[in-house]
Coordinates of C-alpha atoms and ligand atoms in Angstrom, one line a residue:
X7 CA 5.1 20.6 116.4
X8 CA 3.4 17.5 115.1
X9 CA -0.3 16.9 115.1
X10 CA -1.4 13.6 116.8
X11 CA -4.8 11.9 116.4
X12 CA -5.8 9.4 119.0
X13 CA -8.3 6.6 118.0
X14 CA -10.1 5.0 121.1
X15 CA -13.2 3.0 121.5
X16 CA -13.2 2.8 125.4
X17 CA -12.5 4.6 128.7
X18 CA -9.5 6.4 127.3
X19 CA -7.1 6.6 130.4
X20 CA -4.2 6.3 128.0
X21 CA -5.7 8.8 125.7
X22 CA -5.9 11.2 128.6
X23 CA -2.4 10.5 129.8
X24 CA -1.0 11.1 126.2
X25 CA -3.1 14.4 125.8
X26 CA -1.7 15.7 129.2
X27 CA 1.9 14.6 128.5
X28 CA 1.9 16.4 125.1
X29 CA 0.3 19.6 126.6
X30 CA 3.6 20.1 128.4
X31 CA 5.8 19.4 125.4
X32 CA 6.7 21.3 122.2
X33 CA 7.3 18.1 120.0
X34 CA 3.6 17.4 119.4
X35 CA 0.0 18.0 120.5
X36 CA -3.1 15.9 120.4
X37 CA -5.3 17.6 117.7
X38 CA -8.1 15.1 117.4
X39 CA -9.7 12.3 119.3
X40 CA -11.6 9.7 117.1
X41 CA -14.0 7.0 118.3
X42 CA -16.3 4.5 116.7
X43 CA -18.3 4.5 119.8
X44 CA -20.4 7.6 120.6
X45 CA -20.7 6.5 124.2
X46 CA -17.0 6.0 124.8
X47 CA -15.8 7.8 128.0
X48 CA -12.8 8.9 126.1
X49 CA -15.0 11.5 124.4
X50 CA -15.9 13.1 127.8
X51 CA -12.2 13.2 128.6
X52 CA -11.4 14.9 125.3
X53 CA -14.0 17.5 125.9
X54 CA -12.8 18.2 129.4
X55 CA -9.3 18.7 128.0
X56 CA -10.6 20.9 125.2
X57 CA -9.6 18.5 122.5
X58 CA -11.9 18.2 119.4
X59 CA -13.3 14.8 118.8
X60 CA -15.3 13.0 116.1
X61 CA -17.2 9.7 116.0
X62 CA -17.9 7.7 113.0
X63 CA -19.6 4.5 111.9
X64 CA -18.4 1.5 109.8
X65 CA -19.4 3.0 106.5
X66 CA -17.6 6.3 107.3
X67 CA -14.5 4.4 108.1
X68 CA -14.4 1.6 105.6
X69 CA -16.4 2.9 102.5
X70 CA -16.7 6.7 102.6
X71 CA -13.2 7.7 103.4
X72 CA -14.7 10.2 105.8
X73 CA -12.1 9.4 108.6
X74 CA -9.1 9.9 106.2
X75 CA -10.6 13.3 105.1
X76 CA -11.0 14.3 108.7
X77 CA -7.4 13.5 109.4
X78 CA -6.3 15.6 106.5
X79 CA -8.5 18.5 107.6
X80 CA -7.0 18.4 111.0
X81 CA -3.4 18.0 109.5
X82 CA -2.7 14.9 111.4
X83 CA 0.9 13.7 111.2
X84 CA 0.7 10.7 113.4
X85 CA -1.8 8.3 114.6
X86 CA -2.0 6.6 118.0
X87 CA -4.4 3.8 118.8
X88 CA -5.2 3.5 122.5
X89 CA -7.8 0.9 123.1
X90 CA -9.2 0.9 119.6
X91 CA -10.8 -2.3 118.5
X92 CA -11.4 -2.0 114.6
X93 CA -8.8 -2.7 111.9
X94 CA -7.5 0.4 110.1
X95 CA -8.7 0.5 106.5
X96 CA -6.3 0.5 103.5
X97 CA -6.7 4.1 102.6
X98 CA -5.5 5.3 106.0
X99 CA -2.7 2.6 106.3
X100 CA -1.4 3.8 102.9
X101 CA -1.5 7.5 103.6
X102 CA 0.1 7.0 107.2
X103 CA 2.5 4.3 106.5
X104 CA 5.0 3.9 109.4
X105 CA 3.0 6.6 111.2
X106 CA 0.4 4.6 113.0
X107 CA 1.2 2.8 116.3
X108 CA -0.9 0.7 118.8
X109 CA -0.2 -0.5 122.3
X110 CA -1.2 -4.0 123.4
X111 CA -1.4 -5.0 127.0
X112 CA 0.9 -8.2 126.9
X113 CA 4.1 -9.3 125.4
X114 CA 3.3 -9.9 121.6
X115 CA 3.5 -12.2 119.7
X116 CA 1.7 -13.9 122.5
X117 CA -1.7 -13.2 123.7
X118 CA -2.6 -11.1 120.7
X119 CA -4.8 -11.3 117.7
X120 CA -8.5 -10.8 116.9
X121 CA -10.6 -10.9 120.1
X122 CA -7.7 -10.7 122.4
X123 CA -8.3 -7.3 124.1
X124 CA -9.2 -5.9 127.6
X125 CA -9.6 -8.5 130.4
X126 CA -9.4 -11.4 128.0
X127 CA -5.8 -10.7 127.6
X128 CA -5.0 -10.8 131.2
X129 CA -7.2 -13.7 132.0
X130 CA -5.3 -15.7 129.3
X131 CA -1.9 -14.7 130.7
X132 CA -2.9 -15.8 134.2
X133 CA -4.5 -18.9 133.2
X134 CA -1.4 -20.0 131.2
X135 CA 0.7 -19.5 134.5
X136 CA 2.9 -16.9 132.9
X137 CA 5.4 -15.4 135.3
X138 CA 5.6 -12.1 133.3
X139 CA 3.5 -10.0 131.2
X140 CA 3.9 -6.3 130.0
X141 CA 3.2 -4.0 127.1
X142 CA 4.0 -4.1 123.4
X143 CA 4.0 -1.0 121.2
X144 CA 4.0 -1.7 117.6
X145 CA 3.3 -0.3 114.1
X146 CA -0.1 -1.0 112.8
X147 CA -0.8 -3.0 109.6
X148 CA -3.9 -4.7 108.3
X149 CA -3.7 -7.6 110.8
X150 CA -4.6 -7.5 114.4
X151 CA -1.6 -7.0 116.8
X152 CA 0.7 -7.8 114.0
X153 CA 2.9 -4.9 112.8
X154 CA 6.6 -4.6 113.6
X155 CA 7.2 -4.3 117.3
X156 CA 8.9 -1.0 118.4
X157 CA 9.1 -1.3 122.2
X158 CA 8.3 -3.8 125.1
X159 CA 8.5 -3.4 128.8
X160 CA 7.8 -6.2 131.3
X161 CA 6.2 -6.6 134.5
X162 CA 5.8 -9.6 136.9
X163 CA 2.6 -11.7 137.1
X164 CA 2.4 -12.3 140.9
X165 CA 0.9 -15.3 142.7
X166 CA -2.7 -14.4 143.4
X167 CA -3.0 -11.8 140.8
X168 CA -6.5 -11.2 139.4
X169 CA -7.4 -9.8 136.0
X170 CA -7.8 -6.5 137.8
X171 CA -4.4 -6.4 139.7
X172 CA -2.6 -7.5 136.6
X173 CA -4.3 -5.0 134.4
X174 CA -3.4 -2.3 136.9
X175 CA 0.2 -3.2 136.7
X176 CA 0.1 -3.2 132.9
X177 CA -1.7 0.0 132.7
X178 CA 1.2 1.7 134.9
X179 CA 3.6 0.5 132.2
X180 CA 1.4 1.9 129.5
X181 CA 1.2 5.4 131.3
X182 CA 4.9 5.5 131.8
X183 CA 6.1 4.6 128.4
X184 CA 3.5 5.1 125.6
X185 CA 3.9 8.9 125.5
X186 CA 7.7 8.9 125.6
X187 CA 7.8 6.2 122.8
X188 CA 5.3 8.3 120.7
X189 CA 7.5 11.4 121.3
X190 CA 10.8 9.5 120.2
X191 CA 9.0 8.3 117.0
X192 CA 7.6 11.9 116.3
X193 CA 11.0 13.4 116.7
X194 CA 12.9 10.6 114.8
X195 CA 14.9 9.5 117.8
X196 CA 15.9 6.0 118.5
X197 CA 13.6 4.0 120.8
X198 CA 15.6 1.8 122.9
X199 CA 14.6 -1.1 125.2
X200 CA 15.6 0.5 128.6
X201 CA 11.9 -0.1 129.6
X202 CA 12.9 -3.7 130.1
X203 CA 13.3 -2.9 133.8
X204 CA 10.6 -4.4 136.0
X205 CA 7.8 -2.3 137.4
X206 CA 7.2 -3.9 140.9
Ligands
GRF329 C1 -5.1 -0.6 127.1 O1 -4.9 -1.5 128.1 C2 -4.3 -0.8 125.9 O2 -3.2 -1.6 126.0 C3 -5.3 -1.5 125.0 O3 -6.5 -1.0 125.4 C4 -6.5 -0.6 126.6 C5 -7.1 0.8 126.8 O4 -7.3 1.3 128.1 N1 -5.0 -1.5 123.7 P1 -7.7 2.8 128.3 O5 -9.1 3.0 127.5 O6 -6.6 3.6 127.8 O7 -7.9 2.8 129.8

């Protein structure tokens, strides 16, 4: 049973989905939720699901090594970013090399990078007239949305789509695939691209 930590800055629907998924599995469990935002709704979700959480500020994260200490204290094996907006510091990258993943709500390498998060991503995709979008699960390095791609799944961008309707379709892909991909990585199983099927 591997211990998973989830970093999230926002509402945390993916975090909740992942927590619930692993509560039914024997491969891993979410042992800790971490947030830089003390008001993030993800903390309410974690409390309701009886998952310990901690918040931290920039100094704790980038200078004092407090977050890495907490990860060690909770014996964390694997780190999942789910709507987390800060770059991961060098000490954590080094200690968890190949064991930190992120999900991005578009098909990287397009529509990624600093400042490309949330609604902005979907707006850019719609304004560019793209016919499809999707999700990208990738390893995390020291550059925004940059590490090696592990898995992508696609969905259509429909005529008349708004940021909200597209975000909802992309979220469905996230809920469907992120927990399974994490589990495959935890257990050393190959991640294949069967998720290329379209979600209507
Ligand atoms: C997701 O769309 C994810 O792709 C991105 O941040 C969003 C988080 O949403 N990295 P939620 O907080 O899980 O609802």
